Amino acid sequence: MRFFDSLARNLIRVGGIGTIVAVSTVFVFLVWVVAPLFRSAGLGELRPIGTAATQLAADERVIAASEDDTLTTVWAYTSSARFVVLPGGASSGRGASSGQPGGELLGEFRPFPTAPTAYAFPVRSTQAVFGFADGTTRLVRAAASTEYRNAASMPRNVMQRSVGETFIFEGRVARRVSADQFELHTVQFVADEPIQVSEGAAIVAVDASETPTGPVEASVDADGILRVTRLTKSRNLLTGMERVETETGQIALRPSHSRGLPRWLLLHGGGNSAIAVWEDGRAVRVDVSDLESLKVAEEVDLSADAAAHLTQVAWLNGKNTLIVGDSNGNVKAWFRVPAPSMSTADGMHFLPAHNLGRGPASVTALGSSARTRSMAVGYGDGTLRLFNITSGNLLAEGRNASSRPLSIVSLAPNDDSLVAWDGEFVIAAVDAPHPEASLGALLRPVWYEGYRSPEHSWQSSSGTDEFEPKLGLWPLVFGTIKATFYSMLFGVPIALMAAIYTSEFLRPEVKSVVKPAIELMASLPSVVLGFLAALVFAPVVEGIVPQILAALVTVPFVLLLCAHLWQLFPQGLRSGMQGRRFVLSGVAIVLGLGAAMVVGPLLERWLFIGDVKLWLDGKAGEATGGWLLLTLPASVLASVVIGGRAERFERLLPGATGVQALLRFLLLSLVSVAAALLVAEGLSLAGLDLRGSLLGTYIQRNALIVGFVMGFAVVPIIYTIAEDALSSIPENLRAGSLALGATPWQTAVRIVVPTAMSGLFSAIMVGLGRAVGETMVVLMAAGNTPVLQWNVFNGFRTLSANIAVELPEAVRNSTHYRTLFLAALTLFVMTFFLNTAAELIRIRFRKRAYQL
């Protein structure tokens, strides 16, 4: 026996220690995955990539530059109207003989017979647009390509190269990727045919955007005419000939502005709005959605400082957010938001949403990331800063060793390096794997592109890289709290009352059937409950919303009314039917539901203008009905308290005790309804309305459905633990209370329940944990929309459901992936602190119970 005792003790000890270790391991793993989100970004030293400057004329400057995806080649457009291709950062510094890359010119492309008068290099576009003195524009496409060759096809001297080595071969950057394979990288350029957009006037500003229907060009000529041209390309399947159709609209800018011609012209990504910008900061935004009727939408001042002039403007990825830099080093981000009451021609306002602060010198270069919301900013003293526009955070900062101004800054396609020009090409490594993540962006309101104001939002992905990720965790935390609140609001009262009734009033033979039946409810899988909620309950409830609201009143009223009528029956009859009270209670509930089916439509016509869904939308009707729903429970509670303490009440109603109780119940019910209606009418007349907060638009899958179904899931757990706690109270306490003249109900409420409070509280907390971590029910029945509304008729998204939906699709170690693990860590911490607080309260209740 001693051996088995020792074995059991050690097994329990090992199990306890193992549980602690397992939970701690989960916590450590979550922290390990999440920690890189908050690691500071890094910017490497700016270093030259060979002797590229020797390949350019003394007075030739670089206007635009970019790297390919492999970082092996750099292409640039220069002031001499030519494109040049040079070895990139990944291939520099390897030597200078036998075809090794240094700064040698790999190729050049001269597409124009005359130098352009205007040019633009759109973000994420493989093409640039150029304007000319003869009023024409041309598109030029740059395409990086990679060719793979087997080692057997390469010369013998090349076979001596080691794996990973980069070198020049046949005028291309080559790299040996394995013992049997080489890759050759190059950049090619193709120029489209000229398009005549202006009759004789030189183009002074130009921009272009790619749209699903084809490219859109915008230009301003020397006469101050802004033109927008939409190009639609079609190819003949039989001949292979490509046909280009153009549609043009124009508007004169000179009458709307007295400062001469604009310095920049910027076309939105969708091609529906163009912005002409002058160096003094004034900007005219033109609505170009209808080419037959271009109109000025608004004029704004982009300058952050009256004493400064603009030096650089550039689109962020997506061409919806405009980054503006001035001579004092200020950098701001502007984008369009819906205008109130359509106060502009296109119903939009152009506003400064993010202020990135002031730099050490004038802004000389802007370079947008092609895949994130990051922007590199170069300054006149050689300083380089990397910002994330969504969060407004400074990610990293560096300084050019030569202190020369950076006139060109270009982030590599994968954001792992950048190329700049300060008289020669320099490159720097970039280490910013999670630029969107910060405590502010995750937990505080953020002003997202196109939003009226800063908001909490979760929208982690979209179809393009131009999308702005919205990774606010608060909507998910709020959804978890909302689901738990409504579930516990429904489940806790039912479970506790059922436990008290079963323990204190139900006959043992009935209890032996009822309790196991309720406990079996806990075995229902969550996915089954979610399926029933989404496909059965939600459509049914949608059709009987008034009846459901009425049932919240009629079912308790009929139950209490039947209880008072039961007291009027003769004692002998009541004794004979004592065993059927449970069945009679079920009959009373059915009667209450039947009454709700009758009363519901009447209430809908009386309080909700005959259509409760239209009323919930806030489009019609007064707020009285909503306030009545909220104030009636409080009014009933107040009436019960007042009626229970009115000792003179029974003397005012002569007759039998049962009749007095019935009349008192009916009178208090009438007073409760009248008081609630009076208060509701007063609040409505005061202009207060619950619609838009606790009440709102009806969505089929909503918190009401989840509260009922998830409450149904937690009821068995709370019930069985609470009933066990109540049944464990010693019988001598009950016997002593009854012997002193207390009724069974008084004994249950004043003796048994306080003594079992620690167990009851534990039951509630176990049910709470079940509700907090529930996944499938809320995933299938809550609409899965991350909104911040307490509206019981609206949906939500919880932390657990969000993890279940998005983690399988998240790219491993991406910002989205790690943020989902942060959601899991948040849920872990919430549960931990909740359980810790619950245990402290439970211990306090147990100490008080021991004192009894």
PDB file of N, CA and C in Angstrom, residues 302-344:
ATOM      1  N   LEU A 302       0.237  72.374 -50.086  1.00  0.00           N
ATOM      2  CA  LEU A 302       1.011  71.225 -49.619  1.00  0.00           C
ATOM      3  C   LEU A 302       2.197  71.618 -48.751  1.00  0.00           C
ATOM      4  N   SER A 303       2.501  72.891 -48.660  1.00  0.00           N
ATOM      5  CA  SER A 303       3.692  73.323 -47.932  1.00  0.00           C
ATOM      6  C   SER A 303       3.456  73.222 -46.431  1.00  0.00           C
ATOM      7  N   ALA A 304       4.412  72.614 -45.720  1.00  0.00           N
ATOM      8  CA  ALA A 304       4.321  72.517 -44.270  1.00  0.00           C
ATOM      9  C   ALA A 304       4.865  73.761 -43.591  1.00  0.00           C
ATOM     10  N   ASP A 305       5.589  74.594 -44.338  1.00  0.00           N
ATOM     11  CA  ASP A 305       6.233  75.781 -43.770  1.00  0.00           C
ATOM     12  C   ASP A 305       6.113  76.906 -44.793  1.00  0.00           C
ATOM     13  N   ALA A 306       5.556  78.032 -44.363  1.00  0.00           N
ATOM     14  CA  ALA A 306       5.352  79.145 -45.289  1.00  0.00           C
ATOM     15  C   ALA A 306       6.668  79.675 -45.844  1.00  0.00           C
ATOM     16  N   ALA A 307       7.766  79.496 -45.082  1.00  0.00           N
ATOM     17  CA  ALA A 307       9.066  80.011 -45.523  1.00  0.00           C
ATOM     18  C   ALA A 307       9.825  79.026 -46.399  1.00  0.00           C
ATOM     19  N   ALA A 308       9.239  77.867 -46.666  1.00  0.00           N
ATOM     20  CA  ALA A 308       9.939  76.839 -47.427  1.00  0.00           C
ATOM     21  C   ALA A 308       9.258  76.642 -48.776  1.00  0.00           C
ATOM     22  N   HIS A 309       9.981  76.024 -49.687  1.00  0.00           N
ATOM     23  CA  HIS A 309       9.417  75.645 -50.975  1.00  0.00           C
ATOM     24  C   HIS A 309       9.590  74.143 -51.152  1.00  0.00           C
ATOM     25  N   LEU A 310       8.731  73.561 -51.957  1.00  0.00           N
ATOM     26  CA  LEU A 310       8.790  72.124 -52.176  1.00  0.00           C
ATOM     27  C   LEU A 310      10.005  71.770 -53.013  1.00  0.00           C
ATOM     28  N   THR A 311      10.650  70.680 -52.612  1.00  0.00           N
ATOM     29  CA  THR A 311      11.817  70.208 -53.354  1.00  0.00           C
ATOM     30  C   THR A 311      11.602  68.833 -53.973  1.00  0.00           C
ATOM     31  N   GLN A 312      10.751  67.999 -53.348  1.00  0.00           N
ATOM     32  CA  GLN A 312      10.511  66.659 -53.876  1.00  0.00           C
ATOM     33  C   GLN A 312       9.056  66.261 -53.596  1.00  0.00           C
ATOM     34  N   VAL A 313       8.416  65.654 -54.568  1.00  0.00           N
ATOM     35  CA  VAL A 313       7.109  65.012 -54.371  1.00  0.00           C
ATOM     36  C   VAL A 313       7.164  63.660 -55.067  1.00  0.00           C
ATOM     37  N   ALA A 314       6.541  62.657 -54.449  1.00  0.00           N
ATOM     38  CA  ALA A 314       6.563  61.311 -55.029  1.00  0.00           C
ATOM     39  C   ALA A 314       5.407  60.506 -54.463  1.00  0.00           C
ATOM     40  N   TRP A 315       4.903  59.599 -55.288  1.00  0.00           N
ATOM     41  CA  TRP A 315       3.848  58.708 -54.823  1.00  0.00           C
ATOM     42  C   TRP A 315       4.418  57.595 -53.951  1.00  0.00           C
ATOM     43  N   LEU A 316       3.630  57.202 -52.975  1.00  0.00           N
ATOM     44  CA  LEU A 316       3.902  55.965 -52.252  1.00  0.00           C
ATOM     45  C   LEU A 316       3.375  54.806 -53.096  1.00  0.00           C
ATOM     46  N   ASN A 317       3.788  53.600 -52.774  1.00  0.00           N
ATOM     47  CA  ASN A 317       3.312  52.418 -53.480  1.00  0.00           C
ATOM     48  C   ASN A 317       1.787  52.423 -53.573  1.00  0.00           C
ATOM     49  N   GLY A 318       1.252  52.249 -54.773  1.00  0.00           N
ATOM     50  CA  GLY A 318      -0.179  52.308 -54.997  1.00  0.00           C
ATOM     51  C   GLY A 318      -0.639  53.617 -55.591  1.00  0.00           C
ATOM     52  N   LYS A 319       0.188  54.652 -55.509  1.00  0.00           N
ATOM     53  CA  LYS A 319      -0.119  55.965 -56.080  1.00  0.00           C
ATOM     54  C   LYS A 319      -1.415  56.556 -55.540  1.00  0.00           C
ATOM     55  N   ASN A 320      -1.632  56.401 -54.243  1.00  0.00           N
ATOM     56  CA  ASN A 320      -2.772  57.039 -53.588  1.00  0.00           C
ATOM     57  C   ASN A 320      -2.333  57.968 -52.465  1.00  0.00           C
ATOM     58  N   THR A 321      -1.138  57.756 -51.949  1.00  0.00           N
ATOM     59  CA  THR A 321      -0.578  58.608 -50.902  1.00  0.00           C
ATOM     60  C   THR A 321       0.597  59.381 -51.486  1.00  0.00           C
ATOM     61  N   LEU A 322       0.554  60.707 -51.346  1.00  0.00           N
ATOM     62  CA  LEU A 322       1.590  61.578 -51.909  1.00  0.00           C
ATOM     63  C   LEU A 322       2.539  62.015 -50.806  1.00  0.00           C
ATOM     64  N   ILE A 323       3.827  61.765 -51.011  1.00  0.00           N
ATOM     65  CA  ILE A 323       4.859  62.185 -50.057  1.00  0.00           C
ATOM     66  C   ILE A 323       5.446  63.499 -50.553  1.00  0.00           C
ATOM     67  N   VAL A 324       5.496  64.499 -49.672  1.00  0.00           N
ATOM     68  CA  VAL A 324       5.934  65.844 -50.021  1.00  0.00           C
ATOM     69  C   VAL A 324       7.094  66.233 -49.113  1.00  0.00           C
ATOM     70  N   GLY A 325       8.215  66.647 -49.724  1.00  0.00           N
ATOM     71  CA  GLY A 325       9.364  67.135 -48.966  1.00  0.00           C
ATOM     72  C   GLY A 325       9.702  68.560 -49.367  1.00  0.00           C
ATOM     73  N   ASP A 326      10.187  69.356 -48.402  1.00  0.00           N
ATOM     74  CA  ASP A 326      10.471  70.766 -48.713  1.00  0.00           C
ATOM     75  C   ASP A 326      11.903  71.134 -48.371  1.00  0.00           C
ATOM     76  N   SER A 327      12.230  72.403 -48.588  1.00  0.00           N
ATOM     77  CA  SER A 327      13.599  72.887 -48.410  1.00  0.00           C
ATOM     78  C   SER A 327      14.017  72.953 -46.957  1.00  0.00           C
ATOM     79  N   ASN A 328      13.081  72.901 -46.012  1.00  0.00           N
ATOM     80  CA  ASN A 328      13.416  72.882 -44.586  1.00  0.00           C
ATOM     81  C   ASN A 328      13.495  71.476 -44.016  1.00  0.00           C
ATOM     82  N   GLY A 329      13.354  70.467 -44.866  1.00  0.00           N
ATOM     83  CA  GLY A 329      13.484  69.086 -44.407  1.00  0.00           C
ATOM     84  C   GLY A 329      12.197  68.465 -43.914  1.00  0.00           C
ATOM     85  N   ASN A 330      11.073  69.184 -44.031  1.00  0.00           N
ATOM     86  CA  ASN A 330       9.795  68.612 -43.591  1.00  0.00           C
ATOM     87  C   ASN A 330       9.313  67.576 -44.604  1.00  0.00           C
ATOM     88  N   VAL A 331       8.721  66.495 -44.080  1.00  0.00           N
ATOM     89  CA  VAL A 331       8.164  65.442 -44.921  1.00  0.00           C
ATOM     90  C   VAL A 331       6.761  65.131 -44.417  1.00  0.00           C
ATOM     91  N   LYS A 332       5.785  65.182 -45.335  1.00  0.00           N
ATOM     92  CA  LYS A 332       4.400  64.878 -44.996  1.00  0.00           C
ATOM     93  C   LYS A 332       3.805  63.920 -46.020  1.00  0.00           C
ATOM     94  N   ALA A 333       2.796  63.184 -45.558  1.00  0.00           N
ATOM     95  CA  ALA A 333       2.070  62.268 -46.436  1.00  0.00           C
ATOM     96  C   ALA A 333       0.628  62.741 -46.562  1.00  0.00           C
ATOM     97  N   TRP A 334       0.162  62.876 -47.798  1.00  0.00           N
ATOM     98  CA  TRP A 334      -1.190  63.341 -48.102  1.00  0.00           C
ATOM     99  C   TRP A 334      -1.953  62.251 -48.844  1.00  0.00           C
ATOM    100  N   PHE A 335      -3.253  62.131 -48.559  1.00  0.00           N
ATOM    101  CA  PHE A 335      -4.101  61.282 -49.390  1.00  0.00           C
ATOM    102  C   PHE A 335      -5.549  61.761 -49.330  1.00  0.00           C
ATOM    103  N   ARG A 336      -6.363  61.190 -50.220  1.00  0.00           N
ATOM    104  CA  ARG A 336      -7.765  61.594 -50.324  1.00  0.00           C
ATOM    105  C   ARG A 336      -8.621  60.853 -49.310  1.00  0.00           C
ATOM    106  N   VAL A 337      -9.601  61.568 -48.767  1.00  0.00           N
ATOM    107  CA  VAL A 337     -10.606  60.982 -47.884  1.00  0.00           C
ATOM    108  C   VAL A 337     -11.968  61.484 -48.335  1.00  0.00           C
ATOM    109  N   PRO A 338     -13.038  60.745 -48.031  1.00  0.00           N
ATOM    110  CA  PRO A 338     -14.378  61.221 -48.410  1.00  0.00           C
ATOM    111  C   PRO A 338     -14.683  62.576 -47.791  1.00  0.00           C
ATOM    112  N   ALA A 339     -15.179  63.485 -48.608  1.00  0.00           N
ATOM    113  CA  ALA A 339     -15.509  64.829 -48.140  1.00  0.00           C
ATOM    114  C   ALA A 339     -16.916  64.848 -47.557  1.00  0.00           C
ATOM    115  N   PRO A 340     -17.132  65.591 -46.473  1.00  0.00           N
ATOM    116  CA  PRO A 340     -18.483  65.673 -45.904  1.00  0.00           C
ATOM    117  C   PRO A 340     -19.423  66.423 -46.837  1.00  0.00           C
ATOM    118  N   SER A 341     -20.603  65.856 -47.012  1.00  0.00           N
ATOM    119  CA  SER A 341     -21.675  66.494 -47.785  1.00  0.00           C
ATOM    120  C   SER A 341     -21.261  66.811 -49.224  1.00  0.00           C
ATOM    121  N   MET A 342     -20.343  66.005 -49.790  1.00  0.00           N
ATOM    122  CA  MET A 342     -19.946  66.196 -51.196  1.00  0.00           C
ATOM    123  C   MET A 342     -19.546  67.648 -51.472  1.00  0.00           C
ATOM    124  N   SER A 343     -18.682  68.188 -50.621  1.00  0.00           N
ATOM    125  CA  SER A 343     -18.297  69.598 -50.741  1.00  0.00           C
ATOM    126  C   SER A 343     -17.287  69.842 -51.850  1.00  0.00           C
ATOM    127  N   THR A 344     -16.773  68.792 -52.509  1.00  0.00           N
ATOM    128  CA  THR A 344     -15.876  68.944 -53.649  1.00  0.00           C
ATOM    129  C   THR A 344     -16.506  68.276 -54.865  1.00  0.00           C
TER     130      THR A 344
END
